[in-house]
Backbone as numpy.savetxt, mean C-alpha at the origin, in Angstrom:
# Nx Ny Nz CAx CAy CAz Cx Cy Cz
-16.69 -4.26 -18.75 -15.48 -4.49 -18.24 -14.50 -3.71 -18.71
-14.70 -3.02 -19.77 -13.71 -2.34 -20.46 -13.04 -0.93 -19.43
-14.21 -0.51 -18.84 -14.01 0.69 -17.91 -13.03 0.00 -16.84
-12.85 -1.18 -16.32 -12.08 -1.54 -15.32 -10.84 -1.49 -16.00
-10.45 -1.75 -17.09 -9.11 -1.87 -17.78 -8.62 -0.40 -18.01
-9.60 0.61 -18.24 -9.13 1.71 -18.59 -8.90 2.51 -17.07
-9.37 1.87 -15.97 -9.05 2.60 -14.65 -7.75 1.76 -13.98
-7.03 1.16 -14.60 -6.02 0.12 -13.98 -4.83 1.12 -13.44
-4.69 2.31 -13.79 -3.88 3.45 -13.25 -4.30 3.82 -11.83
-5.61 3.66 -11.60 -6.21 3.94 -10.15 -5.85 2.66 -9.28
-5.70 1.56 -9.51 -5.55 0.46 -8.77 -4.06 0.63 -8.41
-3.08 0.78 -9.44 -1.69 1.27 -9.12 -1.26 2.37 -8.30
-2.04 3.52 -8.38 -1.93 4.42 -7.52 -2.30 4.14 -6.06
-3.51 3.18 -5.92 -3.83 2.93 -4.74 -2.93 2.14 -4.10
-2.12 1.23 -4.87 -1.24 0.35 -4.01 0.12 1.10 -3.50
0.39 2.01 -4.10 1.42 2.92 -3.86 1.29 3.71 -2.73
0.08 4.15 -2.81 -0.55 5.21 -1.44 -0.60 4.30 -0.43
-1.25 3.10 -0.20 -1.15 2.14 0.91 0.07 1.94 1.33
1.10 1.64 0.51 2.36 1.43 0.83 3.10 2.69 1.54
2.76 3.86 1.14 3.17 5.19 1.66 2.64 5.25 2.99
1.44 4.95 3.01 0.59 5.20 4.54 1.03 4.34 5.61
1.54 2.85 5.06 2.15 2.08 6.00 3.47 2.62 6.71
4.39 3.11 5.66 5.72 3.50 6.05 5.68 4.75 6.91
4.79 5.64 6.72 4.47 6.72 7.32 3.99 6.27 8.78
3.03 5.75 8.93 2.52 5.02 10.08 3.80 4.46 10.91
4.54 3.60 10.31 5.73 2.96 11.18 6.57 4.42 11.69
6.75 5.10 10.75 7.52 6.29 11.24 6.90 7.05 12.56
5.61 7.21 12.49 4.99 7.94 13.50 5.00 7.19 14.82
4.86 5.76 14.75 5.07 4.85 15.84 6.26 4.89 16.47
7.41 4.90 15.57 8.73 5.01 16.03 8.67 6.48 16.86
8.27 7.42 16.22 8.54 8.70 16.93 7.68 8.77 18.17
6.69 8.13 18.45 5.97 8.22 19.64 6.54 7.50 20.39
7.50 6.48 20.27 8.07 5.70 21.42 9.65 6.02 21.55
10.01 7.18 20.85 11.05 7.70 20.77 12.42 7.15 20.34
12.06 6.34 19.45 13.24 5.45 18.51 13.19 6.10 17.05
14.55 5.79 16.74 14.89 6.30 15.31 14.41 5.13 14.17
14.03 5.32 13.19 13.80 4.42 12.16 14.86 4.62 11.20
15.50 3.40 11.09 16.66 3.42 10.00 16.11 3.17 8.70
16.73 3.80 7.62 16.60 3.90 6.26 16.42 2.37 5.76
17.29 1.50 6.14 17.07 -0.04 6.08 15.42 -0.36 6.26
15.20 -0.10 7.82 14.07 -0.66 8.34 12.93 -0.22 7.43
12.95 1.19 7.06 11.92 1.80 6.17 11.71 1.18 4.87
12.82 0.87 4.31 12.71 0.25 3.01 12.06 -1.26 3.14
12.45 -1.82 4.23 11.82 -3.36 4.58 10.30 -3.01 4.52
9.96 -2.16 5.60 8.62 -1.90 6.00 7.92 -1.35 4.46
8.49 -0.76 3.57 7.89 0.11 2.40 7.47 -1.21 1.60
8.50 -2.30 1.46 8.60 -3.41 0.56 7.61 -4.40 0.80
7.42 -4.68 2.24 6.55 -5.46 2.59 4.81 -4.87 2.56
4.77 -3.62 2.82 3.72 -3.21 2.60 3.02 -2.79 1.12
4.06 -2.80 0.13 3.84 -2.61 -1.31 3.26 -4.19 -1.46
3.97 -4.95 -1.22 3.62 -6.45 -1.52 2.22 -6.80 -0.90
1.88 -6.47 0.39 0.69 -6.79 0.80 -0.44 -5.68 0.37
-0.20 -4.48 -0.17 -1.15 -3.85 -0.83 -1.55 -4.18 -2.19
-0.54 -4.83 -2.91 -0.43 -5.56 -4.09 -1.52 -6.82 -3.98
-1.34 -7.59 -3.09 -2.08 -8.58 -2.73 -3.58 -8.25 -2.44
-3.72 -7.18 -1.57 -5.08 -6.81 -1.01 -6.12 -6.14 -2.43
-5.19 -5.48 -3.19 -5.88 -4.88 -4.32 -6.17 -6.08 -5.39
-5.28 -6.97 -5.38 -5.78 -8.08 -6.55 -7.22 -8.67 -5.81
-7.25 -9.22 -4.54 -8.32 -9.62 -3.96 -9.62 -8.85 -4.01
-9.30 -7.59 -3.75 -10.51 -6.45 -4.13 -10.99 -6.36 -5.34
-10.00 -6.61 -6.51 -10.50 -6.27 -7.81 -11.13 -7.62 -8.50
-11.01 -8.84 -7.83 -11.76 -10.09 -8.06 -13.03 -10.18 -7.55
-13.42 -9.16 -6.71 -14.77 -9.13 -6.12 -15.58 -8.43 -7.30
-16.83 -9.25 -7.59 -17.79 -8.67 -8.53 -18.44 -7.30 -8.08
-18.34 -6.19 -9.03 -18.98 -5.24 -8.38 -20.34 -5.09 -8.85
-21.38 -4.82 -8.17 -22.83 -4.51 -8.56 -22.79 -3.65 -9.46
-23.79 -3.39 -10.49 -23.89 -2.49 -11.58 -25.17 -1.87 -11.33
C-alpha cells in the first residue's frame, strides 16, 4: 500500500495530462469546423476536464489492483 502513496505524483500528472488532452481536442474540433475558440471557452473546458479527470482518477484509484 505504501507504493501507492509514493506514486501519488503520477496520479496528479495523469489528471493534468487528461485535462490538457481535452483542451487540445476541443481546439482541434474548433479548427476542423473553422471556428475560433475563445480563451474564456478554453478555460471553461479546461476546468471541466480537470474536474472530470480528478473524478475519473479517484474512481480508478479505488479499484483494487491484483498483485
